[in-house]
Amino acid sequence: MKLAFCLFNYFPYGGLQRDFLRIANLAAKHGHQIDVYTMSWQGERPNFLTIHLIPVKSLSNHQRCLSFIKALQIKLQSTHYDKIVGFNKMPGLDIYYAADGCFVTKPQYYWNLFKYLTRRYYVFKNLEKTVFTPQSKTKILLLSETEMCKYQAVYKPPKERLYLLPPGITKACIPPPNVNEIRTQIRSSLNISNEEFLLITIASSFHTKGIDRVIKSLKALPQVLQNKAKLMIVGQDNPKPYLKLATSIAEKILFLGARDDIPNLLFAADLLLHFARIDNTGTVILEALIAGTPVIATDICGYAPYINIAKAGIIIPSFKQLTANQALVKALNPNTIKEWHYHALAYS
């Protein structure tokens, strides 16, 4: 089949973008022809994709998205496609892959009622409505039962259009036979001793994924534990505000930027901290558990329940900083880390 894959922007380390590329790769291996339409593309261009850039100019993100959609619809009308697949919400899709959660129920819009009056809010609300309204014919691939329930409550789409997918995890996170060698090599390259606790947090949006919360928990540790702990922050975002927040413990924090060796970093780490404010799934939670790395995460993440199923960490309900601080103190015990590690491996 000839397929059109549509997304606003591509960059290598976003969760939505990683899912898009994995699905596109799988479709290409099954012999399908894939044309990609996007406003921008960062990183390598796989040879199994034909990439069509539709650059648009506007001062606001929501206006850029609207301009892109308008230009995209003209492009799609001039070429026949068997299916049009979207990875962002937009009209005219045959299939929508719901990597993002329900927009109108995102917590920040309950915190600040003024945002209900903004143009941005109404643009993205209406784009979401074009996909999920009962009148739409778009088939929807969902990643989280929690988000599916939210969409059903708000828009009431017919059940026959909804498909709940099982988690998709890269096999690279399965520990290889030489995992101990990889762990030693990574920790040595970062000057981390075997006696230290190496924490990791992974995010392409530091605020959304709660990097500030993680740093505050590290700062709040009792001195005896803080002396033995270091934190890797992995992801593509501006570190300056967080460097300022971490001034008093700067030597404890390693900003590693975007990395291609996430599984190896998980093998080296003792604990993943994922204090997200919003996360449709939290794929990194499952990746960590499969790698044998225990997890502390907020309950807002779609995949958080797997932490309890695996008995390999702590879920923080209705996030409070003090609760997160206490959870980290509880976790930083060699026997606890060891027990959770074995539970994670058994679950994976």
Coordinates of C-alpha atoms in Angstrom, one line a residue:
M1 CA 0.0 0.0 0.0
K2 CA 1.0 3.6 -0.5
L3 CA 0.8 5.4 2.9
A4 CA 1.1 9.0 4.0
F5 CA 2.5 9.5 7.5
C6 CA 1.8 12.9 8.9
L7 CA 3.4 14.6 12.0
F8 CA 4.1 18.2 12.9
N9 CA 7.9 17.8 13.6
Y10 CA 10.4 15.1 13.7
F11 CA 13.4 15.0 16.1
P12 CA 15.3 11.8 17.1
Y13 CA 14.6 11.7 20.8
G14 CA 10.9 12.4 21.3
G15 CA 8.7 9.5 22.4
L16 CA 6.1 10.2 19.6
Q17 CA 8.8 10.5 17.0
R18 CA 10.5 7.2 18.1
D19 CA 7.1 5.4 17.8
F20 CA 6.6 7.0 14.4
L21 CA 9.9 5.8 13.1
R22 CA 9.5 2.3 14.6
I23 CA 6.1 1.9 12.9
A24 CA 7.3 3.4 9.6
N25 CA 10.3 1.0 9.6
L26 CA 8.0 -2.0 10.3
A27 CA 5.6 -0.9 7.5
A28 CA 8.4 -0.5 5.1
K29 CA 9.7 -4.0 5.9
H30 CA 6.3 -5.3 5.0
G31 CA 6.6 -3.8 1.5
H32 CA 4.6 -0.6 2.0
Q33 CA 5.6 2.7 0.4
I34 CA 5.7 5.5 2.9
D35 CA 5.6 9.3 2.2
V36 CA 6.2 11.5 5.3
Y37 CA 4.8 15.0 5.6
T38 CA 6.2 17.2 8.3
M39 CA 7.1 20.8 9.0
S40 CA 10.7 20.0 10.1
W41 CA 13.1 17.0 10.2
Q42 CA 16.1 16.8 12.5
G43 CA 18.6 13.9 12.3
E44 CA 19.3 11.2 9.8
R45 CA 16.8 10.5 7.0
P46 CA 16.1 6.8 6.6
N47 CA 16.2 5.5 3.0
F48 CA 12.9 3.7 3.5
L49 CA 11.1 7.0 3.8
T50 CA 10.2 9.7 1.2
I51 CA 10.2 12.9 3.3
H52 CA 8.2 15.9 2.2
L53 CA 9.0 19.1 4.1
I54 CA 6.2 21.6 4.4
P55 CA 7.9 24.6 6.1
V56 CA 5.6 27.3 7.5
K57 CA 6.2 30.6 9.2
S58 CA 4.3 32.0 12.2
L59 CA 5.1 33.5 15.6
S60 CA 3.0 30.9 17.4
N61 CA 3.2 27.2 17.5
H62 CA -0.6 26.7 17.1
Q63 CA -0.7 28.9 14.0
R64 CA 2.2 27.0 12.5
C65 CA 0.3 23.8 13.0
L66 CA -2.8 25.2 11.3
S67 CA -0.8 26.5 8.4
F68 CA 0.9 23.1 8.0
I69 CA -2.5 21.3 8.1
K70 CA -3.9 23.6 5.4
A71 CA -0.9 23.1 3.1
L72 CA -0.9 19.3 3.9
Q73 CA -4.5 18.9 2.8
I74 CA -3.7 20.5 -0.6
K75 CA -0.7 18.1 -1.0
L76 CA -2.8 15.1 -0.1
Q77 CA -5.5 15.9 -2.6
S78 CA -3.0 15.8 -5.4
T79 CA -1.7 12.3 -4.6
H80 CA -3.7 9.1 -4.0
Y81 CA -2.9 7.3 -0.8
D82 CA -4.4 4.0 0.4
K83 CA -4.3 5.3 4.0
I84 CA -3.4 8.6 5.7
V85 CA -1.9 8.1 9.1
G86 CA -1.4 10.9 11.6
F87 CA 0.8 11.1 14.7
N88 CA -0.6 14.4 15.7
K89 CA -4.3 15.3 15.8
M90 CA -5.5 16.8 12.5
P91 CA -8.5 16.4 10.2
G92 CA -8.7 14.0 7.3
L93 CA -6.9 11.0 8.9
D94 CA -7.8 7.4 8.2
I95 CA -5.8 6.3 11.3
Y96 CA -4.6 8.3 14.3
Y97 CA -1.8 7.0 16.5
A98 CA -2.5 8.5 19.9
A99 CA 1.0 9.1 21.3
D100 CA -0.3 12.2 23.1
G101 CA -2.9 12.2 25.8
C102 CA -6.3 13.9 25.9
F103 CA -5.6 17.6 25.4
V104 CA -8.6 19.0 27.2
T105 CA -8.1 17.0 30.3
K106 CA -4.4 17.9 30.7
P107 CA -3.9 19.1 34.3
Q108 CA -2.4 22.5 33.5
Y109 CA -5.7 23.6 32.0
Y110 CA -7.4 23.0 35.3
W111 CA -4.7 24.9 37.2
N112 CA -5.2 28.1 35.2
L113 CA -8.7 28.9 33.9
F114 CA -7.3 31.9 31.9
K115 CA -5.9 29.4 29.4
Y116 CA -9.4 28.4 28.4
L117 CA -9.7 31.8 26.8
T118 CA -6.5 31.5 24.7
R119 CA -6.5 31.0 20.9
R120 CA -4.0 28.1 21.4
Y121 CA -6.3 26.2 23.6
Y122 CA -9.2 26.4 21.2
V123 CA -7.0 25.4 18.2
F124 CA -5.7 22.2 19.8
K125 CA -9.1 21.4 21.3
N126 CA -10.7 21.6 17.9
L127 CA -8.0 19.6 16.2
E128 CA -8.6 16.9 18.9
K129 CA -12.3 17.1 18.3
T130 CA -11.9 16.4 14.5
V131 CA -10.3 13.1 15.3
F132 CA -12.5 11.9 18.3
T133 CA -15.9 13.2 17.7
P134 CA -18.6 10.5 17.0
Q135 CA -19.0 12.0 13.4
S136 CA -15.4 11.3 12.6
K137 CA -14.4 8.1 10.7
T138 CA -10.8 8.1 11.9
K139 CA -9.7 4.8 13.5
I140 CA -7.7 5.5 16.7
L141 CA -4.8 3.5 18.0
L142 CA -4.5 4.1 21.8
L143 CA -1.6 3.3 24.1
S144 CA -3.1 3.7 27.5
E145 CA -6.4 2.5 29.0
T146 CA -6.4 5.6 31.2
E147 CA -6.3 7.9 28.2
M148 CA -8.9 5.8 26.3
C149 CA -11.3 6.4 29.2
K150 CA -10.6 10.1 29.1
Y151 CA -11.3 10.3 25.4
Q152 CA -14.5 8.3 25.8
A153 CA -15.7 10.5 28.6
V154 CA -15.1 13.7 26.7
Y155 CA -16.0 12.9 23.1
K156 CA -17.8 9.5 23.2
P157 CA -16.3 8.1 20.0
P158 CA -17.8 4.7 18.9
K159 CA -16.0 1.8 20.5
E160 CA -15.5 0.1 17.2
R161 CA -13.1 2.9 16.2
L162 CA -10.9 2.5 19.2
Y163 CA -8.0 0.0 19.4
L164 CA -6.0 -0.4 22.6
L165 CA -2.4 -1.4 21.7
P166 CA -0.1 -3.5 23.9
P167 CA 3.1 -1.7 25.0
G168 CA 5.8 -1.7 22.3
I169 CA 9.3 -2.0 23.8
T170 CA 12.7 -2.1 22.0
K171 CA 14.5 -5.4 22.5
A172 CA 17.7 -3.4 23.0
C173 CA 16.6 -3.0 26.7
I174 CA 16.8 -6.7 27.4
P175 CA 20.0 -7.3 29.3
P176 CA 22.6 -9.0 27.1
P177 CA 25.0 -11.7 28.4
N178 CA 27.7 -9.0 28.9
V179 CA 25.5 -6.6 30.8
N180 CA 27.8 -6.5 33.8
E181 CA 30.7 -5.5 31.4
I182 CA 28.5 -2.7 29.9
R183 CA 27.5 -1.5 33.4
T184 CA 31.1 -1.3 34.6
Q185 CA 32.2 0.5 31.4
I186 CA 29.5 3.1 31.6
R187 CA 30.0 3.8 35.3
S188 CA 33.7 4.0 34.9
S189 CA 33.4 6.5 32.0
L190 CA 31.3 8.7 34.3
N191 CA 33.6 8.2 37.4
I192 CA 30.9 6.4 39.3
S193 CA 32.1 3.9 41.9
N194 CA 30.3 0.6 42.8
E195 CA 29.5 2.1 46.2
E196 CA 27.6 5.0 44.7
F197 CA 23.9 5.1 43.7
L198 CA 23.6 6.1 40.1
L199 CA 20.2 7.6 39.4
I200 CA 18.8 8.4 35.9
T201 CA 16.0 10.5 34.5
I202 CA 15.2 10.6 30.8
A203 CA 13.2 13.4 29.1
S204 CA 12.9 15.4 25.9
S205 CA 10.9 18.1 27.8
F206 CA 12.5 18.7 31.2
H207 CA 9.6 20.6 32.7
T208 CA 6.9 18.2 31.5
K209 CA 8.8 15.2 32.8
G210 CA 9.6 16.8 36.2
I211 CA 13.3 17.3 36.1
D212 CA 13.0 20.1 38.7
R213 CA 11.1 17.7 41.0
V214 CA 13.9 15.1 40.7
I215 CA 16.6 17.7 41.5
K216 CA 14.7 18.9 44.5
S217 CA 14.5 15.3 45.8
L218 CA 18.2 14.9 45.4
K219 CA 18.8 18.1 47.2
A220 CA 16.5 17.0 50.1
L221 CA 18.4 13.7 50.7
P222 CA 20.1 13.3 54.1
Q223 CA 23.7 14.1 53.7
V224 CA 24.9 10.6 54.2
L225 CA 22.8 9.4 51.2
Q226 CA 23.5 12.5 49.1
N227 CA 27.2 11.9 49.4
K228 CA 26.7 8.5 47.8
A229 CA 24.3 9.5 45.0
K230 CA 24.7 10.9 41.5
L231 CA 22.1 11.8 38.9
M232 CA 22.3 11.4 35.1
I233 CA 19.9 13.7 33.2
V234 CA 19.5 12.4 29.7
G235 CA 17.6 14.3 27.0
Q236 CA 17.5 17.2 24.6
D237 CA 16.4 20.4 26.3
N238 CA 17.8 23.6 27.8
P239 CA 19.7 22.7 31.0
K240 CA 20.3 26.3 32.2
P241 CA 17.2 26.7 34.5
Y242 CA 18.0 23.3 36.1
L243 CA 21.7 24.1 36.5
K244 CA 20.6 27.1 38.5
L245 CA 18.3 25.0 40.6
A246 CA 21.1 22.5 41.2
T247 CA 23.8 25.0 42.1
S248 CA 24.3 23.6 45.6
I249 CA 24.7 20.0 44.4
A250 CA 26.2 20.7 40.9
E251 CA 28.9 18.0 41.4
K252 CA 26.1 15.4 41.9
I253 CA 24.4 16.0 38.5
L254 CA 25.5 14.9 35.0
F255 CA 23.7 16.6 32.1
L256 CA 24.4 14.1 29.3
G257 CA 22.2 15.6 26.6
A258 CA 20.6 13.5 24.0
R259 CA 22.0 10.0 23.8
D260 CA 21.7 7.0 21.4
D261 CA 22.7 4.4 24.1
I262 CA 19.8 4.7 26.5
P263 CA 19.7 0.9 27.1
N264 CA 23.3 0.9 28.2
L265 CA 22.7 3.9 30.5
L266 CA 19.8 2.0 32.1
F267 CA 22.0 -1.0 32.6
A268 CA 24.5 1.2 34.4
A269 CA 21.9 3.0 36.6
D270 CA 20.5 1.8 40.0
L271 CA 17.2 3.6 39.8
L272 CA 15.1 5.5 37.3
L273 CA 13.3 8.6 38.5
H274 CA 10.3 9.7 36.4
F275 CA 8.4 12.5 38.2
A276 CA 6.4 13.5 35.1
R277 CA 3.6 16.1 35.3
I278 CA 2.1 14.6 32.1
D279 CA 2.9 11.4 30.3
N280 CA 0.5 9.4 28.2
T281 CA 2.4 6.2 28.7
G282 CA 5.8 6.7 30.2
T283 CA 7.5 4.2 27.8
V284 CA 10.8 4.7 29.7
I285 CA 9.2 3.1 32.7
L286 CA 8.8 -0.2 30.9
E287 CA 12.2 0.1 29.2
A288 CA 13.8 0.5 32.6
L289 CA 12.0 -2.5 34.1
I290 CA 13.0 -4.7 31.2
A291 CA 16.6 -3.5 31.7
G292 CA 16.4 -4.6 35.3
T293 CA 16.4 -1.0 36.6
P294 CA 13.9 -0.2 39.4
V295 CA 11.6 2.9 39.0
I296 CA 10.0 5.6 41.1
A297 CA 7.3 7.4 39.0
T298 CA 4.2 9.5 39.3
D299 CA 0.8 7.9 39.0
I300 CA -0.1 10.1 36.1
C301 CA 2.0 7.9 33.7
G302 CA -0.1 5.4 31.8
Y303 CA 2.5 2.6 32.3
A304 CA 3.0 3.4 36.1
P305 CA 0.9 0.3 37.2
Y306 CA 3.6 -1.9 35.8
I307 CA 5.9 -0.8 38.6
N308 CA 3.6 -2.5 41.1
I309 CA 3.0 -5.5 38.9
A310 CA 6.8 -6.0 38.7
K311 CA 7.2 -5.2 42.4
A312 CA 10.2 -3.1 41.4
G313 CA 9.8 0.4 42.7
I314 CA 7.3 3.0 44.0
I315 CA 4.4 4.9 42.4
I316 CA 3.9 8.4 43.8
P317 CA 0.2 9.2 44.0
S318 CA -1.1 12.8 43.5
F319 CA 2.5 14.2 43.4
K320 CA 3.7 16.0 46.4
Q321 CA 7.4 16.9 46.7
L322 CA 7.7 15.6 50.3
T323 CA 6.2 12.2 49.2
A324 CA 8.8 12.0 46.4
N325 CA 11.6 12.9 48.7
Q326 CA 10.6 10.1 51.1
A327 CA 10.3 7.6 48.3
L328 CA 13.8 8.3 47.2
V329 CA 15.2 7.9 50.7
K330 CA 13.4 4.6 51.0
A331 CA 14.8 3.4 47.7
L332 CA 18.4 4.3 48.4
N333 CA 19.1 1.1 50.4
P334 CA 21.4 -1.5 48.8
N335 CA 19.2 -4.3 49.8
T336 CA 16.0 -2.6 48.4
I337 CA 17.7 -1.8 45.1
K338 CA 19.0 -5.4 44.8
E339 CA 15.5 -6.8 45.6
W340 CA 13.8 -4.5 43.1
H341 CA 16.4 -5.3 40.5
Y342 CA 15.8 -9.0 40.7
H343 CA 12.0 -8.5 40.6
A344 CA 12.3 -6.3 37.5
L345 CA 14.4 -8.9 35.7
A346 CA 12.0 -11.7 36.7
Y347 CA 9.1 -9.6 35.4
S348 CA 10.8 -8.8 32.1

